[in-house]
mmCIF file of C-alpha atoms and ligand atoms in Angstrom:
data_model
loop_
_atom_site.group_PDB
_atom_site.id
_atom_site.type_symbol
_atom_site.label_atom_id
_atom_site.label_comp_id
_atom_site.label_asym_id
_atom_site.label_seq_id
_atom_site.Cartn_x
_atom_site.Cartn_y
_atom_site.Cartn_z
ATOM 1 C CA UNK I 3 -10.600 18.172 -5.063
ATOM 2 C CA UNK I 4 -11.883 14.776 -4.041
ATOM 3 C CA UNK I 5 -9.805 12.703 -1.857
ATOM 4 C CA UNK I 6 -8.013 10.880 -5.081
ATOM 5 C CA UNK I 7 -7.161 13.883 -6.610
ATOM 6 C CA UNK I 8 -5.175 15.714 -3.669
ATOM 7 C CA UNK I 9 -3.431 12.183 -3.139
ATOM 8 C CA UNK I 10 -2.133 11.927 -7.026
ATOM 9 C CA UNK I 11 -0.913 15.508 -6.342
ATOM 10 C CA UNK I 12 0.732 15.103 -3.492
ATOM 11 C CA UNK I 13 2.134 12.055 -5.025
ATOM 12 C CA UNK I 14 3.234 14.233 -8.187
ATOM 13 C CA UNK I 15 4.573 16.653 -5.997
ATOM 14 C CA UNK I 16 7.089 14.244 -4.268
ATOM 15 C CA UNK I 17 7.918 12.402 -7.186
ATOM 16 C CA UNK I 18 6.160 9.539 -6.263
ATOM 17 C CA UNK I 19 4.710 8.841 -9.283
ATOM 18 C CA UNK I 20 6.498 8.656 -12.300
ATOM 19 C CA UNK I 21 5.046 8.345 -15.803
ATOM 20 C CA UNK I 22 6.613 6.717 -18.854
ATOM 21 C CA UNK I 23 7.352 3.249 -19.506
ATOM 22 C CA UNK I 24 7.980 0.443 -17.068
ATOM 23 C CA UNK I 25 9.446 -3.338 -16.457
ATOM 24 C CA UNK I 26 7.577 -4.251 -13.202
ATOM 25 C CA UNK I 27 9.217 -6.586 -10.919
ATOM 26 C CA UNK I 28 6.023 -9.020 -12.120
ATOM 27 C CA UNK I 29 7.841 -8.902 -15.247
ATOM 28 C CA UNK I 30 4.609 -7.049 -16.665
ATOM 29 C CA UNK I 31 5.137 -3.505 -18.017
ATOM 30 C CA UNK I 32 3.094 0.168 -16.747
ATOM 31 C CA UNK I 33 2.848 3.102 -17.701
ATOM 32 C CA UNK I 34 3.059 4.437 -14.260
ATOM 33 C CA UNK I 35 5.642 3.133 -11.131
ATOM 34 C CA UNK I 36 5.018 3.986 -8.232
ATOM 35 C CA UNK I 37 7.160 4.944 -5.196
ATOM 36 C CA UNK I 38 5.440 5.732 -2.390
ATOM 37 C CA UNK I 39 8.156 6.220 0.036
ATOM 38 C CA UNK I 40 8.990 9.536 -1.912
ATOM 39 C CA UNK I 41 6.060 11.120 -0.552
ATOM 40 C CA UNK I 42 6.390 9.729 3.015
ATOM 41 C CA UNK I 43 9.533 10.777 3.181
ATOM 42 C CA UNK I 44 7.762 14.452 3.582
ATOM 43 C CA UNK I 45 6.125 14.217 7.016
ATOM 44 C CA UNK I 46 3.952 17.050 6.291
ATOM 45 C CA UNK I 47 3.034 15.233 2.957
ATOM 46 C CA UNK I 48 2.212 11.690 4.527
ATOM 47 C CA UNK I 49 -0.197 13.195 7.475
ATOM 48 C CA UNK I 50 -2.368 15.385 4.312
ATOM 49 C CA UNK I 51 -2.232 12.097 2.721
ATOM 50 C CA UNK I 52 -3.695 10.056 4.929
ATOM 51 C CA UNK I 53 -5.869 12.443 6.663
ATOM 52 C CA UNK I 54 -8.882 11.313 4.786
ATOM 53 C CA UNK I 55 -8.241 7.863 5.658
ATOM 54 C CA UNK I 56 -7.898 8.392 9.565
ATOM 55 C CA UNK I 57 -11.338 10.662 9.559
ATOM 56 C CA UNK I 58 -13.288 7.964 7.565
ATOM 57 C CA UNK I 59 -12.045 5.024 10.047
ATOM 58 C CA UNK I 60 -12.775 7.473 12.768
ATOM 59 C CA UNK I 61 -16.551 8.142 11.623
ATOM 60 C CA UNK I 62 -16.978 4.304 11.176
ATOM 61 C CA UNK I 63 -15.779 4.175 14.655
ATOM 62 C CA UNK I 64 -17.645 6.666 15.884
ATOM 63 C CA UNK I 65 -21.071 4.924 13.974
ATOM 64 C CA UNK I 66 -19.867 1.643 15.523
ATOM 65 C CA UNK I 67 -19.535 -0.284 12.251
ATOM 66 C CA UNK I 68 -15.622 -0.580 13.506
ATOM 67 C CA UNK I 69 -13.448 -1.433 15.892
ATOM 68 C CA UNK I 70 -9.468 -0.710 16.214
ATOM 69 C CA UNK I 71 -7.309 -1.149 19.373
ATOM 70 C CA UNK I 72 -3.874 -0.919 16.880
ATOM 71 C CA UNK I 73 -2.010 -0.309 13.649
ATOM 72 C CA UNK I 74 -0.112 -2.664 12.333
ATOM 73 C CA UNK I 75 1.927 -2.490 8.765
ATOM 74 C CA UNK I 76 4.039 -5.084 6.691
ATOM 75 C CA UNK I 77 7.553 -3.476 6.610
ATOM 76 C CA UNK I 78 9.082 -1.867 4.674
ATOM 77 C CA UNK I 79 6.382 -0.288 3.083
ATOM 78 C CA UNK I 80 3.688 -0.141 5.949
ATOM 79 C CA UNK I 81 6.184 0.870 8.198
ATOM 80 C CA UNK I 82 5.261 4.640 7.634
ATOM 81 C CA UNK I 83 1.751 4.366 7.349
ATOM 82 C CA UNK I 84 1.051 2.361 10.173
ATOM 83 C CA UNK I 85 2.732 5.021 12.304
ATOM 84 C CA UNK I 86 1.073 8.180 10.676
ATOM 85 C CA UNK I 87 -2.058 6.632 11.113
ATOM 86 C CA UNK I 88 -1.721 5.335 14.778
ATOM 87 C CA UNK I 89 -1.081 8.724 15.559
ATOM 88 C CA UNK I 90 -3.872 10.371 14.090
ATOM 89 C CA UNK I 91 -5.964 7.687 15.621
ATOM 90 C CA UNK I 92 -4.452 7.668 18.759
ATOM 91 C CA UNK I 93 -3.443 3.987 18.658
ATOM 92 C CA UNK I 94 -0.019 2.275 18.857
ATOM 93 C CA UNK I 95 1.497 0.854 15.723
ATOM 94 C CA UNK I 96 3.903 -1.465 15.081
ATOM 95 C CA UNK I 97 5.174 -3.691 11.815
ATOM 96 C CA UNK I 98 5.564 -7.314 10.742
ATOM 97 C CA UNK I 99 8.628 -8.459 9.452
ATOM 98 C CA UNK I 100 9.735 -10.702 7.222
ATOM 99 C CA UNK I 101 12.002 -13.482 9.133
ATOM 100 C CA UNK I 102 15.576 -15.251 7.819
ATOM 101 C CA UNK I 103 12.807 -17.934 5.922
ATOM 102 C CA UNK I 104 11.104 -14.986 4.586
ATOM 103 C CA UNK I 105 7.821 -15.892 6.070
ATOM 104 C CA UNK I 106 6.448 -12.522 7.477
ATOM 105 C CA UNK I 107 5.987 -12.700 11.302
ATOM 106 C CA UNK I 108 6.034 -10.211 14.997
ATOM 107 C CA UNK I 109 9.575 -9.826 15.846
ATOM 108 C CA UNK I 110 11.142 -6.944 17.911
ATOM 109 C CA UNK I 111 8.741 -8.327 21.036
ATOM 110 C CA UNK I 112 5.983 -6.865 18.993
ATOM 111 C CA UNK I 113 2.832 -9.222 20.827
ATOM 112 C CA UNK I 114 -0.539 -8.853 19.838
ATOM 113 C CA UNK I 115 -3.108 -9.981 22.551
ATOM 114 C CA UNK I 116 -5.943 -12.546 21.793
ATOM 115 C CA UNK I 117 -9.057 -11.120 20.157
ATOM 116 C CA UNK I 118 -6.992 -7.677 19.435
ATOM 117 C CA UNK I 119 -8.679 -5.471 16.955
ATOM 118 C CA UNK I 120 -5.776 -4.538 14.072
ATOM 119 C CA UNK I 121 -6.272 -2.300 11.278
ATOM 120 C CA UNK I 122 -3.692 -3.358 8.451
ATOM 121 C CA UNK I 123 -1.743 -0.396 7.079
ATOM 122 C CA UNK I 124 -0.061 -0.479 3.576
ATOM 123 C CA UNK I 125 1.413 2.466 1.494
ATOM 124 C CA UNK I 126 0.462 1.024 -2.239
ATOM 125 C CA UNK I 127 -1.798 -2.458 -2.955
ATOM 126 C CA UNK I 128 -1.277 -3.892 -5.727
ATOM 127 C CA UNK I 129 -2.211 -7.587 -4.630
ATOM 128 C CA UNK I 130 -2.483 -7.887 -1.386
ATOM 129 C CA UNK I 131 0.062 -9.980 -0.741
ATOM 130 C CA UNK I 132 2.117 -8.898 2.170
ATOM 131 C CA UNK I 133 -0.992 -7.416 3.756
ATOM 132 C CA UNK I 134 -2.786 -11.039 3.788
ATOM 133 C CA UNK I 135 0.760 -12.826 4.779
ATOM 134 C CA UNK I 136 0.923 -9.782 7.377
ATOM 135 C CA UNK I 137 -2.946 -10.491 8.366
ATOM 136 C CA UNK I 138 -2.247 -14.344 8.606
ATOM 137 C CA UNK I 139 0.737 -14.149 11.160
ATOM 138 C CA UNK I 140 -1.298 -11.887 13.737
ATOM 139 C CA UNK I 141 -4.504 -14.018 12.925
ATOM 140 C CA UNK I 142 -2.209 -16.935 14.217
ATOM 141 C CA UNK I 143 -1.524 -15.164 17.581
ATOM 142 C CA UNK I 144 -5.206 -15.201 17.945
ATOM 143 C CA UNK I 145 -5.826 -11.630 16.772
ATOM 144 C CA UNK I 146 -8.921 -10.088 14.872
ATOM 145 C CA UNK I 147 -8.378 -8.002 11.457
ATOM 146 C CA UNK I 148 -10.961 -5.553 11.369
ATOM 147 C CA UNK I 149 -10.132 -3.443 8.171
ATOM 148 C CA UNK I 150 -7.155 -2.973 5.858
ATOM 149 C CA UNK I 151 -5.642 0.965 5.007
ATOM 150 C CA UNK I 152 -3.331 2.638 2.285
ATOM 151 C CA UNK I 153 -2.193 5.600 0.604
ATOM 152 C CA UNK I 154 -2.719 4.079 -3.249
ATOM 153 C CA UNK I 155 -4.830 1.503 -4.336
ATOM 154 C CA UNK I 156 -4.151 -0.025 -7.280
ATOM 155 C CA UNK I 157 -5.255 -3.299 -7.913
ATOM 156 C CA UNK I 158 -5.892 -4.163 -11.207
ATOM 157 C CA UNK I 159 -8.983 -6.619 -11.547
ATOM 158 C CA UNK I 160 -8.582 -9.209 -14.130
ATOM 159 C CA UNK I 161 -5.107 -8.770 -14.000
ATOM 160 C CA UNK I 162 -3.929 -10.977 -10.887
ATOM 161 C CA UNK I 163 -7.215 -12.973 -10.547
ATOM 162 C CA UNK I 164 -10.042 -12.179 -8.428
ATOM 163 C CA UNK I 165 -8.900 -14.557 -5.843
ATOM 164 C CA UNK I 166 -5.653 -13.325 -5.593
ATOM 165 C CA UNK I 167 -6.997 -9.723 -5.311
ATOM 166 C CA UNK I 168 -9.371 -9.850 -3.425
ATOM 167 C CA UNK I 169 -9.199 -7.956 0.459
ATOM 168 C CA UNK I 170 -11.322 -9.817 2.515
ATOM 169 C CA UNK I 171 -11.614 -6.923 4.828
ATOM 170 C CA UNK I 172 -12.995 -3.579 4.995
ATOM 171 C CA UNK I 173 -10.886 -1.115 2.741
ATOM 172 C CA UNK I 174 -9.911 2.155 3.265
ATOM 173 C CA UNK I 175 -7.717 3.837 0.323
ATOM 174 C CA UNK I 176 -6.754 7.467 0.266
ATOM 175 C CA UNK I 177 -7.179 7.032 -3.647
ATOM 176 C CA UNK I 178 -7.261 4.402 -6.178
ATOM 177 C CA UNK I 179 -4.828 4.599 -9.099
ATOM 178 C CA UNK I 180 -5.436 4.071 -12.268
ATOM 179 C CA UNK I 181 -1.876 2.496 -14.206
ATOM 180 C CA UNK I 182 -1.653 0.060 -17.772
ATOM 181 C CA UNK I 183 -0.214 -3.348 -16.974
ATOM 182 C CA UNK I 184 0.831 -5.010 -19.868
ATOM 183 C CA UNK I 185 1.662 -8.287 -20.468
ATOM 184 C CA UNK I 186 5.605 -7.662 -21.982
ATOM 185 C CA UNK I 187 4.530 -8.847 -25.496
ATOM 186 C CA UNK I 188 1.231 -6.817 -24.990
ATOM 187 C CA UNK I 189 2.660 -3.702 -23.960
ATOM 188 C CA UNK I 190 1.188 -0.514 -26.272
ATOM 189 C CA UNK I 191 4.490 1.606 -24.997
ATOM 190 C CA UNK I 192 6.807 -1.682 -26.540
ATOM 191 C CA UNK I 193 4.259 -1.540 -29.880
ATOM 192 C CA UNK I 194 5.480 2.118 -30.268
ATOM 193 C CA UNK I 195 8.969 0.995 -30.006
ATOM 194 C CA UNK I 196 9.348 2.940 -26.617
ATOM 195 C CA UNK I 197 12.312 1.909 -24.422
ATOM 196 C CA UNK I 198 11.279 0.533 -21.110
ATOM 197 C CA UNK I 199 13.200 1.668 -17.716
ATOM 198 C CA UNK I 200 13.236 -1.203 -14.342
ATOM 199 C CA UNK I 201 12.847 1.287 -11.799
ATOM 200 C CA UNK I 202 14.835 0.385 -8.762
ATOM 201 C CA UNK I 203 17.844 -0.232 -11.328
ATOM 202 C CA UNK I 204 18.359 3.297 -12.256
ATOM 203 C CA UNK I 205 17.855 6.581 -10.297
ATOM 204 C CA UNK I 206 14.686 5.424 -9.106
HETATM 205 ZN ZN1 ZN C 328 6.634 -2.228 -22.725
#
């Protein structure tokens, strides 16, 4: 199995990925949702996971094309990640936060040094969003992003806009998803007279 492949199954096997119909918090619906905290709730699960991940950014370190001195993931979601993979590269890892204004930022006496390598860690990307907000509060202490990691991948290109989407930054993804998103009066499942679930509202 390729790297993808053991990833959906591990994320099948923790019910991390559900299939049917869905109202995304965009408002847009999918035919897949996503949770990937069910499968790093496993440690066992989360280390397989990302195994690939850590032994490609390891061989680019190893070739020199990269540098990494630490880990650093938006909470909640990079919280995880950003630890598994600090410690299967031997580097410390910490999180951003969002703060009372909701602008994400270092709290905890988190401090990242001037011209301090990070490697962004994320468990799903779907636009990039708290990864770049994330990347632009440690940029502002006068640190360097050198690449960008995550469990799932799943940007959807045309969908947000290929400015919004785009990762200025190397990318390292222990699979890329494949999921519909709809526009609600585009939605095939809604055509078929489906009912949609909101995950997060229900038992997911
Ligand atoms: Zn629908």
């Amino acid at each position: 199995m390729n790297d993808t492949d053991t990833t959906i199954t591990l994320l099948r096997e923790s019910g991390a990925m559900l299939e049917g119909h869905f109202l995304l918090s965009s408002g847009r619906h999918s035919n897949r949702y996503f949770q990937c905290a069910r499968l790093l709730q496993y440690p066992d699960r989360a280390a397989a996971a990302l195994a690939p991940v850590a032994a490609r950014i390891k061989a680019d370190i190893a070739a020199g094309k990269l540098a990494v001195d630490a880990v650093v993931g938006p909470a909640m979601g990079g919280i995880i990640v950003a630890y598994e993979l600090g410690r299967q590269l031997g580097l410390p890892a910490f999180f951003t936060e969002r703060d009372d204004t909701g602008a994400m930022t270092l709290r905890r006496g988190f401090e990242v040094e001037k011209g301090q390598r990070i490697l962004i860690a994320e468990d799903v990307v779907t636009t990039g969003k708290s990864s770049r907000e994330s990347a632009a509060a440690l940029e502002a202490q006068g640190a360097v992003i050198c690449a960008i990691a995550c469990v799932a991948d799943r940007r959807a290109p045309g969908v947000f806009g290929s400015s919004d989407s785009a990762i200025p930054w190397p990318f390292y993804a222990a699979a890329t998803l494949e999921a519909a998103n709809w526009k609600a009066e585009d939605c095939e499942l809604c055509k078929r007279g489906l009912p949609f679930v909101k995950p997060g509202s229900r038992k997911i």
